[in-house]
CSV table of C-alpha atoms and ligand atoms in Angstrom, one decimal:
chain,number,residue,atom,x,y,z
A,5,UNK,CA,-25.0,8.7,4.7
A,6,UNK,CA,-22.8,5.7,5.6
A,7,UNK,CA,-24.7,3.5,3.2
A,8,UNK,CA,-24.9,6.0,0.4
A,9,UNK,CA,-23.4,5.5,-3.0
A,10,UNK,CA,-20.8,7.9,-4.3
A,11,UNK,CA,-23.1,9.7,-6.6
A,12,UNK,CA,-25.6,10.2,-3.6
A,13,UNK,CA,-22.7,11.5,-1.5
A,14,UNK,CA,-21.6,13.8,-4.3
A,15,UNK,CA,-25.2,15.1,-4.6
A,16,UNK,CA,-25.4,15.7,-0.8
A,17,UNK,CA,-22.1,17.7,-1.0
A,18,UNK,CA,-23.3,19.7,-4.0
A,19,UNK,CA,-26.6,20.5,-2.2
A,20,UNK,CA,-24.7,21.6,0.9
A,21,UNK,CA,-26.5,19.0,3.0
A,22,UNK,CA,-23.2,18.0,4.3
A,23,UNK,CA,-19.6,19.3,4.1
A,24,UNK,CA,-16.5,17.4,3.1
A,25,UNK,CA,-15.2,17.9,6.7
A,26,UNK,CA,-18.5,16.5,8.2
A,27,UNK,CA,-18.5,13.6,5.8
A,28,UNK,CA,-14.9,12.7,6.5
A,29,UNK,CA,-15.5,13.1,10.2
A,30,UNK,CA,-18.4,10.6,9.9
A,31,UNK,CA,-16.3,7.9,8.3
A,32,UNK,CA,-13.4,8.6,10.7
A,33,UNK,CA,-15.7,8.1,13.6
A,34,UNK,CA,-17.0,4.8,12.0
A,35,UNK,CA,-13.3,3.7,11.7
A,36,UNK,CA,-12.7,4.6,15.3
A,37,UNK,CA,-15.7,2.6,16.4
A,38,UNK,CA,-15.1,-0.6,14.3
A,39,UNK,CA,-11.5,-0.9,13.5
A,40,UNK,CA,-10.5,-2.3,16.8
A,41,UNK,CA,-12.6,-5.3,15.9
A,42,UNK,CA,-11.9,-5.5,12.1
A,43,UNK,CA,-8.3,-4.3,11.7
A,44,UNK,CA,-8.9,-3.1,8.2
A,45,UNK,CA,-6.6,-0.1,8.4
A,46,UNK,CA,-2.9,0.1,9.0
A,47,UNK,CA,-2.6,3.8,9.0
A,48,UNK,CA,-5.2,6.5,9.7
A,49,UNK,CA,-4.2,10.2,10.2
A,50,UNK,CA,-7.3,12.1,11.1
A,51,UNK,CA,-5.6,15.5,10.9
A,52,UNK,CA,-4.3,14.8,7.4
A,53,UNK,CA,-7.7,13.6,6.2
A,54,UNK,CA,-9.5,16.6,7.7
A,55,UNK,CA,-7.0,19.1,6.2
A,56,UNK,CA,-7.7,17.6,2.8
A,57,UNK,CA,-11.4,17.9,3.5
A,58,UNK,CA,-11.1,21.6,4.3
A,59,UNK,CA,-9.4,22.1,1.0
A,60,UNK,CA,-12.2,20.2,-0.8
A,61,UNK,CA,-14.9,22.3,0.9
A,62,UNK,CA,-13.0,25.4,-0.2
A,63,UNK,CA,-12.8,24.1,-3.7
A,64,UNK,CA,-16.5,23.3,-3.8
A,65,UNK,CA,-17.3,26.8,-2.6
A,66,UNK,CA,-15.5,28.1,-5.6
A,67,UNK,CA,-17.6,25.9,-7.9
A,68,UNK,CA,-14.5,23.9,-9.0
A,69,UNK,CA,-15.8,20.5,-7.9
A,70,UNK,CA,-15.7,17.2,-9.7
A,71,UNK,CA,-17.8,14.1,-8.9
A,72,UNK,CA,-15.3,12.9,-6.3
A,73,UNK,CA,-14.4,16.3,-4.7
A,74,UNK,CA,-14.8,15.9,-0.9
A,75,UNK,CA,-15.4,12.1,-1.0
A,76,UNK,CA,-13.3,10.0,1.3
A,77,UNK,CA,-11.5,7.1,-0.3
A,78,UNK,CA,-9.3,4.5,1.5
A,79,UNK,CA,-6.2,3.3,-0.2
A,80,UNK,CA,-4.6,-0.1,-0.1
A,81,UNK,CA,-1.3,0.2,1.6
A,82,UNK,CA,0.5,-0.8,-1.6
A,83,UNK,CA,0.1,2.7,-3.1
A,84,UNK,CA,2.9,5.1,-2.2
A,85,UNK,CA,1.6,8.2,-0.4
A,86,UNK,CA,3.8,11.1,0.5
A,87,UNK,CA,1.6,12.1,3.4
A,88,UNK,CA,1.1,8.7,5.0
A,89,UNK,CA,3.5,5.8,5.6
A,90,UNK,CA,3.4,3.0,3.1
A,91,UNK,CA,4.0,-0.5,4.5
A,92,UNK,CA,2.8,-3.0,1.9
A,93,UNK,CA,1.7,-5.1,4.9
A,94,UNK,CA,5.4,-5.9,5.6
A,95,UNK,CA,7.8,-5.5,8.5
A,96,UNK,CA,10.3,-4.5,5.8
A,97,UNK,CA,8.4,-1.2,5.2
A,98,UNK,CA,6.8,-0.8,8.6
A,99,UNK,CA,8.5,2.6,9.1
A,100,UNK,CA,8.7,3.7,5.4
A,101,UNK,CA,7.3,6.9,4.1
A,102,UNK,CA,7.5,7.4,0.4
A,103,UNK,CA,9.0,10.7,-1.0
A,104,UNK,CA,6.4,10.6,-3.9
A,105,UNK,CA,2.8,9.7,-4.6
A,106,UNK,CA,1.6,6.9,-6.8
A,107,UNK,CA,0.0,7.9,-10.0
A,108,UNK,CA,-3.4,6.7,-8.7
A,109,UNK,CA,-3.0,8.8,-5.6
A,110,UNK,CA,-2.1,11.9,-7.7
A,111,UNK,CA,-5.3,11.3,-9.7
A,112,UNK,CA,-7.5,11.0,-6.6
A,113,UNK,CA,-5.8,14.1,-5.0
A,114,UNK,CA,-6.3,16.1,-8.3
A,115,UNK,CA,-10.0,15.1,-8.2
A,116,UNK,CA,-10.3,16.4,-4.7
A,117,UNK,CA,-11.0,13.1,-3.0
A,118,UNK,CA,-10.0,12.7,0.6
A,119,UNK,CA,-7.3,10.1,1.7
A,120,UNK,CA,-9.1,8.3,4.5
A,121,UNK,CA,-6.2,6.1,5.4
A,122,UNK,CA,-4.2,3.1,4.3
A,123,UNK,CA,-5.8,-0.3,4.3
A,124,UNK,CA,-4.4,-3.6,5.6
A,125,UNK,CA,-3.3,-6.2,3.1
A,126,UNK,CA,-1.4,-9.5,2.7
A,127,UNK,CA,2.3,-8.9,2.8
A,128,UNK,CA,3.4,-7.6,-0.6
A,129,UNK,CA,0.0,-8.6,-1.8
A,130,UNK,CA,0.8,-12.3,-1.5
A,131,UNK,CA,-2.2,-14.1,-0.2
A,132,UNK,CA,-5.9,-14.7,-0.4
A,133,UNK,CA,-7.0,-14.2,3.2
A,134,UNK,CA,-5.1,-11.2,4.6
A,135,UNK,CA,-3.5,-13.5,7.1
A,136,UNK,CA,0.1,-12.8,5.8
A,137,UNK,CA,0.0,-9.2,6.9
A,138,UNK,CA,2.7,-8.1,9.4
A,139,UNK,CA,0.0,-6.0,11.0
A,140,UNK,CA,-2.3,-9.0,11.8
A,141,UNK,CA,-5.3,-10.4,10.0
A,142,UNK,CA,-8.3,-8.4,8.9
A,143,UNK,CA,-11.6,-9.8,10.1
A,144,UNK,CA,-14.6,-10.3,7.8
A,145,UNK,CA,-17.4,-7.8,8.8
A,146,UNK,CA,-20.0,-10.6,8.1
A,147,UNK,CA,-18.4,-13.0,10.6
A,148,UNK,CA,-15.3,-11.9,12.5
A,149,UNK,CA,-14.1,-15.5,12.8
A,150,UNK,CA,-13.6,-15.5,9.1
A,151,UNK,CA,-11.2,-14.0,6.6
A,152,UNK,CA,-12.3,-11.1,4.3
A,153,UNK,CA,-10.3,-12.5,1.4
A,154,UNK,CA,-7.1,-11.0,0.1
A,155,UNK,CA,-4.8,-9.5,-0.7
A,156,UNK,CA,-7.0,-6.3,-0.7
A,157,UNK,CA,-8.8,-7.6,2.4
A,158,UNK,CA,-8.6,-4.3,4.3
A,159,UNK,CA,-10.1,-2.4,1.4
A,160,UNK,CA,-12.9,-4.9,1.0
A,161,UNK,CA,-13.7,-5.1,4.8
A,162,UNK,CA,-13.6,-1.2,5.0
A,163,UNK,CA,-16.2,-0.9,2.3
A,164,UNK,CA,-18.3,-3.8,3.6
A,165,UNK,CA,-18.3,-2.3,7.1
A,166,UNK,CA,-19.1,1.1,5.7
A,167,UNK,CA,-15.9,2.5,7.2
A,168,UNK,CA,-15.1,3.9,3.7
A,169,UNK,CA,-17.5,4.6,0.8
A,170,UNK,CA,-14.9,3.3,-1.6
A,171,UNK,CA,-11.3,2.0,-1.7
A,172,UNK,CA,-8.5,1.2,-4.0
A,173,UNK,CA,-7.0,-2.3,-4.4
A,174,UNK,CA,-4.7,-4.2,-6.7
A,175,UNK,CA,-5.2,-7.5,-8.4
A,176,UNK,CA,-2.4,-9.8,-9.5
A,177,UNK,CA,-4.3,-13.1,-9.4
A,178,UNK,CA,-7.6,-12.1,-7.9
A,179,UNK,CA,-6.8,-9.7,-5.0
A,180,UNK,CA,-9.6,-7.2,-5.9
A,181,UNK,CA,-12.3,-9.7,-7.0
A,182,UNK,CA,-11.8,-12.4,-4.4
A,183,UNK,CA,-12.0,-10.2,-1.3
A,184,UNK,CA,-14.9,-8.3,-3.0
A,185,UNK,CA,-16.7,-11.6,-3.2
A,186,UNK,CA,-15.9,-12.8,0.3
A,187,UNK,CA,-16.8,-9.5,1.8
A,188,UNK,CA,-19.9,-8.7,-0.2
A,189,UNK,CA,-18.8,-5.6,-2.1
A,190,UNK,CA,-18.2,-4.8,-5.8
A,191,UNK,CA,-14.7,-4.7,-7.2
A,192,UNK,CA,-13.1,-4.3,-10.7
A,193,UNK,CA,-9.8,-5.4,-12.0
A,194,UNK,CA,-9.2,-3.5,-15.3
A,195,UNK,CA,-7.5,-4.5,-18.5
A,196,UNK,CA,-3.7,-4.7,-17.9
A,197,UNK,CA,-2.2,-1.3,-18.7
A,198,UNK,CA,-5.3,0.8,-18.0
A,199,UNK,CA,-4.3,2.0,-14.5
A,200,UNK,CA,-0.7,3.1,-14.0
A,201,UNK,CA,1.5,1.0,-11.8
A,202,UNK,CA,3.8,3.9,-11.0
A,203,UNK,CA,4.1,4.1,-7.2
A,204,UNK,CA,2.2,0.9,-6.7
A,205,UNK,CA,4.7,-1.4,-5.0
A,206,UNK,CA,5.5,-4.2,-7.5
A,207,UNK,CA,4.6,-7.9,-6.8
A,208,UNK,CA,4.5,-9.5,-10.3
A,209,UNK,CA,4.8,-6.7,-12.8
A,210,UNK,CA,3.3,-8.5,-15.8
A,211,UNK,CA,0.1,-9.2,-13.8
A,212,UNK,CA,-0.3,-6.4,-11.3
A,213,UNK,CA,-3.2,-4.0,-12.0
A,214,UNK,CA,-4.9,-1.4,-9.8
A,215,UNK,CA,-8.6,-1.1,-9.5
A,216,UNK,CA,-11.5,0.1,-7.3
A,217,UNK,CA,-13.7,-1.5,-4.7
A,218,UNK,CA,-17.1,0.1,-3.8
A,219,UNK,CA,-20.7,-0.7,-3.0
A,220,UNK,CA,-22.0,-0.6,-6.6
A,221,UNK,CA,-21.0,-1.0,-10.2
A,222,UNK,CA,-22.0,2.6,-10.9
A,223,UNK,CA,-19.6,3.7,-8.1
A,224,UNK,CA,-16.8,1.6,-9.7
A,225,UNK,CA,-17.3,3.5,-13.0
A,226,UNK,CA,-17.0,6.8,-11.2
A,227,UNK,CA,-13.8,5.7,-9.5
A,228,UNK,CA,-12.3,4.3,-12.8
A,229,UNK,CA,-12.9,7.7,-14.5
A,230,UNK,CA,-10.4,9.1,-12.0
A,231,UNK,CA,-8.0,6.1,-11.7
A,232,UNK,CA,-7.5,5.2,-15.3
A,233,UNK,CA,-5.3,7.1,-17.8
A,234,UNK,CA,-1.9,7.1,-19.5
A,235,UNK,CA,1.2,7.7,-17.4
A,236,UNK,CA,4.6,7.9,-19.1
A,237,UNK,CA,6.3,6.7,-15.9
A,238,UNK,CA,4.9,3.2,-16.3
A,239,UNK,CA,6.3,1.6,-19.4
A,240,UNK,CA,3.2,-0.7,-19.7
A,241,UNK,CA,0.7,2.1,-19.3
A,242,UNK,CA,-1.6,2.3,-22.4
A,243,UNK,CA,-1.9,5.5,-24.3
A,244,UNK,CA,-5.6,5.6,-25.2
A,245,UNK,CA,-8.2,8.3,-25.4
A,246,UNK,CA,-9.9,8.9,-22.0
A,247,UNK,CA,-13.2,7.0,-21.7
A,248,UNK,CA,-16.3,7.4,-19.6
A,249,UNK,CA,-16.6,4.1,-17.8
A,250,UNK,CA,-20.2,4.9,-17.0
A,251,UNK,CA,-21.3,5.3,-20.6
A,252,UNK,CA,-22.9,1.8,-20.9
A,253,UNK,CA,-24.6,1.7,-17.5
A,254,UNK,CA,-28.0,1.4,-19.2
A,255,UNK,CA,-26.7,-1.5,-21.3
A,256,UNK,CA,-29.5,-3.3,-23.2
A,257,UNK,CA,-29.3,-6.9,-22.1
A,258,UNK,CA,-31.6,-8.3,-24.8
A,259,UNK,CA,-29.4,-10.4,-27.2
A,260,UNK,CA,-26.3,-9.9,-25.0
A,261,UNK,CA,-24.3,-13.1,-25.5
A,262,UNK,CA,-23.1,-14.5,-22.1
A,263,UNK,CA,-20.7,-17.3,-22.0
A,264,UNK,CA,-20.8,-19.8,-19.1
A,265,UNK,CA,-17.5,-21.8,-19.0
A,266,UNK,CA,-18.1,-25.4,-18.0
A,267,UNK,CA,-14.8,-25.4,-16.1
A,268,UNK,CA,-16.2,-22.8,-13.7
A,269,UNK,CA,-19.1,-24.9,-12.6
A,270,UNK,CA,-17.4,-28.2,-11.9
A,271,UNK,CA,-16.4,-30.1,-8.8
A,272,UNK,CA,-15.1,-28.2,-5.8
A,273,UNK,CA,-17.7,-25.4,-6.2
A,274,UNK,CA,-19.7,-25.0,-2.9
A,275,UNK,CA,-23.4,-25.9,-3.6
A,276,UNK,CA,-24.7,-22.5,-2.2
A,277,UNK,CA,-22.2,-20.6,-4.4
A,278,UNK,CA,-23.3,-22.5,-7.4
A,279,UNK,CA,-27.0,-21.9,-6.6
A,280,UNK,CA,-26.5,-18.1,-6.2
A,281,UNK,CA,-24.5,-17.7,-9.3
A,282,UNK,CA,-26.9,-19.8,-11.3
A,283,UNK,CA,-29.8,-17.7,-10.1
A,284,UNK,CA,-28.0,-14.5,-11.1
A,285,UNK,CA,-27.3,-15.9,-14.6
A,286,UNK,CA,-30.9,-16.9,-14.9
A,287,UNK,CA,-31.9,-13.3,-14.1
A,288,UNK,CA,-29.8,-12.2,-17.1
A,289,UNK,CA,-31.4,-14.8,-19.2
A,290,UNK,CA,-34.8,-13.5,-18.1
A,291,UNK,CA,-33.8,-10.1,-19.5
A,292,UNK,CA,-33.2,-11.6,-22.9
A,293,UNK,CA,-29.5,-12.3,-22.7
A,294,UNK,CA,-28.4,-15.4,-24.7
A,295,UNK,CA,-26.6,-17.9,-22.5
A,296,UNK,CA,-23.9,-19.8,-24.3
A,297,UNK,CA,-22.1,-22.9,-22.9
A,298,UNK,CA,-18.4,-22.4,-23.5
A,299,UNK,CA,-15.2,-24.1,-22.6
A,300,UNK,CA,-11.9,-22.6,-21.4
A,301,UNK,CA,-10.0,-25.9,-21.7
A,302,UNK,CA,-6.7,-24.7,-20.1
A,303,UNK,CA,-8.3,-23.4,-16.9
A,304,UNK,CA,-6.7,-26.1,-14.8
A,305,UNK,CA,-3.2,-24.9,-15.9
A,306,UNK,CA,-3.8,-21.4,-14.6
A,307,UNK,CA,-2.9,-21.9,-10.9
A,308,UNK,CA,0.3,-23.8,-11.6
A,309,UNK,CA,1.3,-21.3,-14.3
A,310,UNK,CA,0.6,-18.4,-12.0
A,311,UNK,CA,2.7,-20.0,-9.2
A,312,UNK,CA,5.7,-20.1,-11.5
A,313,UNK,CA,5.4,-16.7,-13.2
A,314,UNK,CA,4.2,-14.6,-10.2
A,315,UNK,CA,7.0,-15.8,-7.8
A,316,UNK,CA,9.6,-15.5,-10.6
A,317,UNK,CA,8.7,-11.8,-11.1
A,318,UNK,CA,8.4,-11.3,-7.3
A,319,UNK,CA,11.9,-12.7,-6.6
A,320,UNK,CA,13.3,-10.1,-9.0
A,321,UNK,CA,11.1,-7.2,-7.8
A,322,UNK,CA,11.8,-7.9,-4.1
A,323,UNK,CA,15.5,-8.0,-4.5
A,324,UNK,CA,15.4,-4.2,-4.0
A,325,UNK,CA,14.7,-4.7,-0.3
A,326,UNK,CA,18.3,-5.1,0.7
A,327,UNK,CA,18.6,-2.9,3.8
A,328,UNK,CA,20.6,-0.3,1.8
A,329,UNK,CA,18.2,2.0,0.1
A,330,UNK,CA,15.0,2.0,2.2
A,331,UNK,CA,13.0,0.0,4.7
A,332,UNK,CA,14.2,-2.2,7.5
A,333,UNK,CA,17.9,-2.8,8.1
A,334,UNK,CA,19.2,-5.4,10.5
A,335,UNK,CA,20.6,-3.9,13.7
A,336,UNK,CA,23.7,-6.1,13.9
A,337,UNK,CA,25.9,-7.6,11.3
A,338,UNK,CA,29.6,-8.4,10.6
A,339,UNK,CA,29.8,-7.6,6.9
A,340,UNK,CA,27.7,-6.6,3.9
A,341,UNK,CA,26.6,-10.2,3.1
A,342,UNK,CA,25.4,-10.7,6.6
A,343,UNK,CA,23.6,-7.4,6.6
A,344,UNK,CA,21.6,-8.5,3.5
A,345,UNK,CA,20.8,-11.9,5.0
A,346,UNK,CA,19.7,-10.6,8.3
A,347,UNK,CA,17.7,-7.7,6.9
A,348,UNK,CA,15.8,-10.0,4.6
A,349,UNK,CA,15.4,-12.8,7.2
A,350,UNK,CA,13.9,-10.3,9.6
A,351,UNK,CA,12.0,-8.1,7.2
A,352,UNK,CA,10.0,-10.7,5.2
A,353,UNK,CA,7.4,-13.1,6.5
A,354,UNK,CA,7.0,-16.8,5.6
A,355,UNK,CA,4.8,-16.5,2.6
A,356,UNK,CA,7.1,-13.8,1.0
A,357,UNK,CA,10.2,-16.0,1.6
A,358,UNK,CA,8.4,-19.0,0.1
A,359,UNK,CA,7.7,-17.0,-3.1
A,360,UNK,CA,11.2,-15.7,-3.3
A,361,UNK,CA,12.6,-19.2,-3.0
A,362,UNK,CA,10.2,-20.6,-5.6
A,363,UNK,CA,10.9,-17.7,-8.0
A,364,UNK,CA,14.7,-18.0,-7.6
A,365,UNK,CA,14.5,-21.7,-8.3
A,366,UNK,CA,12.3,-21.6,-11.4
A,367,UNK,CA,14.6,-18.9,-12.9
A,368,UNK,CA,17.8,-20.7,-12.1
A,369,UNK,CA,20.0,-22.0,-14.8
A,370,UNK,CA,19.0,-25.6,-15.6
A,371,UNK,CA,15.4,-25.2,-14.5
A,372,UNK,CA,14.5,-22.1,-16.5
A,373,UNK,CA,13.4,-24.1,-19.6
A,374,UNK,CA,11.5,-26.7,-17.6
A,375,UNK,CA,9.5,-24.2,-15.5
A,376,UNK,CA,9.5,-20.5,-16.5
A,377,UNK,CA,9.6,-21.0,-20.3
A,378,UNK,CA,7.0,-23.7,-20.1
A,379,UNK,CA,4.8,-21.5,-17.9
A,380,UNK,CA,5.0,-18.7,-20.5
A,381,UNK,CA,3.9,-21.1,-23.2
A,382,UNK,CA,0.9,-22.3,-21.1
A,383,UNK,CA,0.1,-18.7,-20.4
A,384,UNK,CA,-0.4,-18.1,-24.2
A,385,UNK,CA,-2.8,-21.1,-24.3
A,386,UNK,CA,-4.9,-19.6,-21.5
A,387,UNK,CA,-5.1,-16.3,-23.4
A,388,UNK,CA,-6.0,-18.2,-26.6
A,389,UNK,CA,-8.9,-19.9,-24.8
A,390,UNK,CA,-10.3,-16.5,-23.9
A,391,UNK,CA,-9.8,-15.1,-27.5
A,392,UNK,CA,-11.8,-18.0,-28.9
A,393,UNK,CA,-14.5,-17.6,-26.2
A,394,UNK,CA,-14.9,-13.9,-26.9
A,395,UNK,CA,-15.4,-14.6,-30.6
A,396,UNK,CA,-18.6,-16.3,-29.5
A,397,UNK,CA,-19.8,-14.2,-26.6
A,398,UNK,CA,-19.8,-10.6,-25.2
A,399,UNK,CA,-19.2,-11.4,-21.5
A,400,UNK,CA,-18.3,-14.4,-19.5
A,401,UNK,CA,-20.0,-15.1,-16.2
A,402,UNK,CA,-19.2,-17.5,-13.3
A,403,UNK,CA,-18.4,-17.6,-9.6
A,404,UNK,CA,-15.6,-15.4,-8.4
A,405,UNK,CA,-14.4,-17.9,-5.7
A,406,UNK,CA,-15.3,-21.5,-5.2
A,407,UNK,CA,-16.2,-20.9,-1.6
A,408,UNK,CA,-17.6,-18.2,0.7
A,409,UNK,CA,-15.4,-16.7,3.4
A,410,UNK,CA,-13.4,-19.4,5.2
A,411,UNK,CA,-12.4,-19.4,8.9
A,412,UNK,CA,-9.3,-17.6,10.0
A,413,UNK,CA,-6.5,-20.2,10.2
A,414,UNK,CA,-8.4,-22.8,8.1
A,415,UNK,CA,-5.9,-22.7,5.2
A,416,UNK,CA,-3.0,-20.8,6.7
A,417,UNK,CA,-0.8,-23.9,7.1
A,418,UNK,CA,-1.6,-25.4,3.6
A,419,UNK,CA,-0.4,-23.1,0.9
A,420,UNK,CA,-1.7,-25.3,-1.9
A,421,UNK,CA,-5.3,-25.1,-0.5
A,422,UNK,CA,-4.9,-21.4,-0.2
A,423,UNK,CA,-3.7,-21.1,-3.8
A,424,UNK,CA,-6.6,-23.1,-5.1
A,425,UNK,CA,-9.0,-20.5,-3.7
A,426,UNK,CA,-8.0,-18.3,-6.7
A,427,UNK,CA,-8.7,-20.8,-9.4
A,428,UNK,CA,-11.4,-18.6,-11.0
A,429,UNK,CA,-9.7,-15.3,-10.6
A,430,UNK,CA,-6.1,-16.2,-11.8
A,431,UNK,CA,-7.0,-16.9,-15.5
A,432,UNK,CA,-8.1,-13.3,-16.5
A,433,UNK,CA,-4.9,-11.5,-15.3
A,434,UNK,CA,-2.7,-14.2,-17.0
A,435,UNK,CA,-4.4,-13.0,-20.3
A,436,UNK,CA,-4.4,-9.4,-19.2
A,437,UNK,CA,-8.2,-9.3,-19.3
A,438,UNK,CA,-10.6,-7.3,-17.1
A,439,UNK,CA,-12.9,-8.9,-14.5
A,440,UNK,CA,-15.2,-7.8,-11.9
A,441,UNK,CA,-17.1,-9.2,-8.9
A,442,UNK,CA,-20.5,-8.2,-7.5
A,443,UNK,CA,-22.6,-9.6,-4.7
A,444,UNK,CA,-25.2,-12.1,-5.9
A,445,UNK,CA,-26.6,-13.6,-2.7
A,446,UNK,CA,-25.7,-15.4,0.5
A,447,UNK,CA,-25.0,-18.9,1.5
A,448,UNK,CA,-27.0,-20.8,4.1
A,449,UNK,CA,-24.9,-19.2,6.9
A,450,UNK,CA,-25.4,-15.7,5.6
A,451,UNK,CA,-22.0,-15.2,4.0
A,452,UNK,CA,-21.9,-13.2,0.8
A,453,UNK,CA,-21.4,-14.8,-2.7
A,454,UNK,CA,-19.7,-13.1,-5.6
A,455,UNK,CA,-20.7,-13.2,-9.3
A,456,UNK,CA,-17.7,-12.8,-11.6
A,457,UNK,CA,-18.1,-11.0,-14.9
A,458,UNK,CA,-15.2,-11.1,-17.4
A,459,UNK,CA,-14.9,-9.2,-20.6
A,460,UNK,CA,-12.6,-8.8,-23.6
A,461,UNK,CA,-9.9,-6.2,-23.5
A,462,UNK,CA,-11.3,-2.7,-22.7
A,463,UNK,CA,-14.8,-4.1,-22.2
A,464,UNK,CA,-15.0,-2.5,-18.7
A,465,UNK,CA,-17.9,-0.2,-19.6
A,466,UNK,CA,-20.0,-3.1,-20.9
A,467,UNK,CA,-19.1,-5.3,-17.8
A,468,UNK,CA,-20.1,-2.4,-15.5
A,469,UNK,CA,-23.3,-1.9,-17.5
A,470,UNK,CA,-24.3,-5.5,-17.0
A,471,UNK,CA,-23.5,-5.3,-13.3
A,472,UNK,CA,-25.4,-2.1,-12.9
A,473,UNK,CA,-28.5,-3.5,-14.6
A,474,UNK,CA,-28.4,-6.4,-12.2
A,475,UNK,CA,-27.9,-4.1,-9.2
A,476,UNK,CA,-30.9,-2.0,-10.2
A,477,UNK,CA,-33.0,-5.2,-9.9
A,478,UNK,CA,-31.5,-6.7,-6.8
A,479,UNK,CA,-30.3,-5.3,-3.4
A,480,UNK,CA,-27.6,-7.8,-2.4
A,481,UNK,CA,-25.0,-5.0,-2.8
A,482,UNK,CA,-26.8,-2.7,-0.4
A,483,UNK,CA,-27.1,-5.1,2.5
A,484,UNK,CA,-25.2,-4.1,5.6
A,485,UNK,CA,-22.6,-6.5,7.0
A,486,UNK,CA,-23.9,-8.4,10.1
A,487,UNK,CA,-21.0,-7.5,12.4
A,488,UNK,CA,-21.1,-3.8,11.4
A,489,UNK,CA,-24.8,-2.8,11.7
A,490,UNK,CA,-25.6,0.6,10.4
B,525,LIG,N1,-3.9,-14.8,-3.9
B,525,LIG,C1,-3.0,-14.6,-5.0
B,525,LIG,C2,-1.6,-14.7,-4.5
B,525,LIG,O1,-1.4,-15.0,-3.4
B,525,LIG,C3,-3.3,-13.3,-5.7
B,525,LIG,C4,-2.8,-12.2,-5.0
B,525,LIG,C5,-3.0,-10.9,-5.7
B,525,LIG,O2,-3.8,-10.8,-6.6
B,525,LIG,N2,-2.2,-9.9,-5.4
B,525,LIG,O3,-0.7,-14.5,-5.2
């Protein structure tokens, strides 16, 4: 059961081989057994989960079940939940409970899914290793001395360790795909605007996008069918007809044009990562796909552009944490200005403060043109690279991350090294494009490697189809993590 896909769990529930209460109990027990070691969850409320499971069983008995009714799903602690506190990995919100649910949470609740708990994350989703969390680092289930990736590291580790059959995440510059790669699970960042940002605590609003993490591409499709959809409360939510994200799972690979960007296979790529990704792309070639050498010439600009735009937006978004309306408030202060200063000094961690300082600087009068405006121009060039590439190919493939999981602490004191880990995941969100990561092998020390598949706007179904075909022929995605044996 722990290693089953969502459709298998749904079938077991439908056949009454297991009840939602039993299934939820099974995953809660797994969390109890493993989370002391992995720290993937910030909040678990067993009673709350079991109460939802009882309702799901009731619903199933009335024949009113959908594919996710009774299935436990863990949520990144960036999604506001009325029933469980929402911390965003920060001391600022350590005691915060939202008065409303995020749109994504509403959708999962309406589908009858069970909230299994809130997963650990980098503070305000700023990080690539889960080390910036106020609640301590998450450990990688393949090697507990290593990071799981970030910022959705808790979600990735929970799925990898089979503590949850699926989880939600968010991706601003790679936070779904990079932890999926480093933890050996599948993860999808949809086209910007497909999943509502309502109730998803804002980091960089022009980049943030919610998406699922699970064991397989077919499971991601099932989750997307619930997560995606128009929401008038998010002004950037796209009003499009509902789609079935699983409609192309049997994609015909013969003649499919796959672009291999030369910038994604250059120096700095670990040899084992290169070898696994190459072997995966050769598999597609063996199925009749046409491999096309392409170039995305402005790739090197992506990280610097992102580290102007994302902090700029963050500095504005995080101004709301002022100790007045919600969250932490300093205990002692002489006047209002000191209350703000102390609250923010105490409530935010180092990385968040660094981003607020950078963001405030690049937006300040006198520097705006030199940094922010210039970054917006370069962002256009990156989008143009992709537009030209997608005129020649259907999908783009490459590594998700240049390395496998690194050791806890290895990059913690060197922000630039940490930022460079996202070199292959940052370009797609700058262009608003979808991307996914699936397991495609292991390095010499047994750590998982991720294959990234990018597509044009709204190409999620095709990307999931290509990933599913690969997962039918390989079993990398079903291997159990070393430190969390089944
Ligand atoms: N690692 C990147 C950052 O630190 C991306 C994070 C994200 O996608 N939320 O900003």
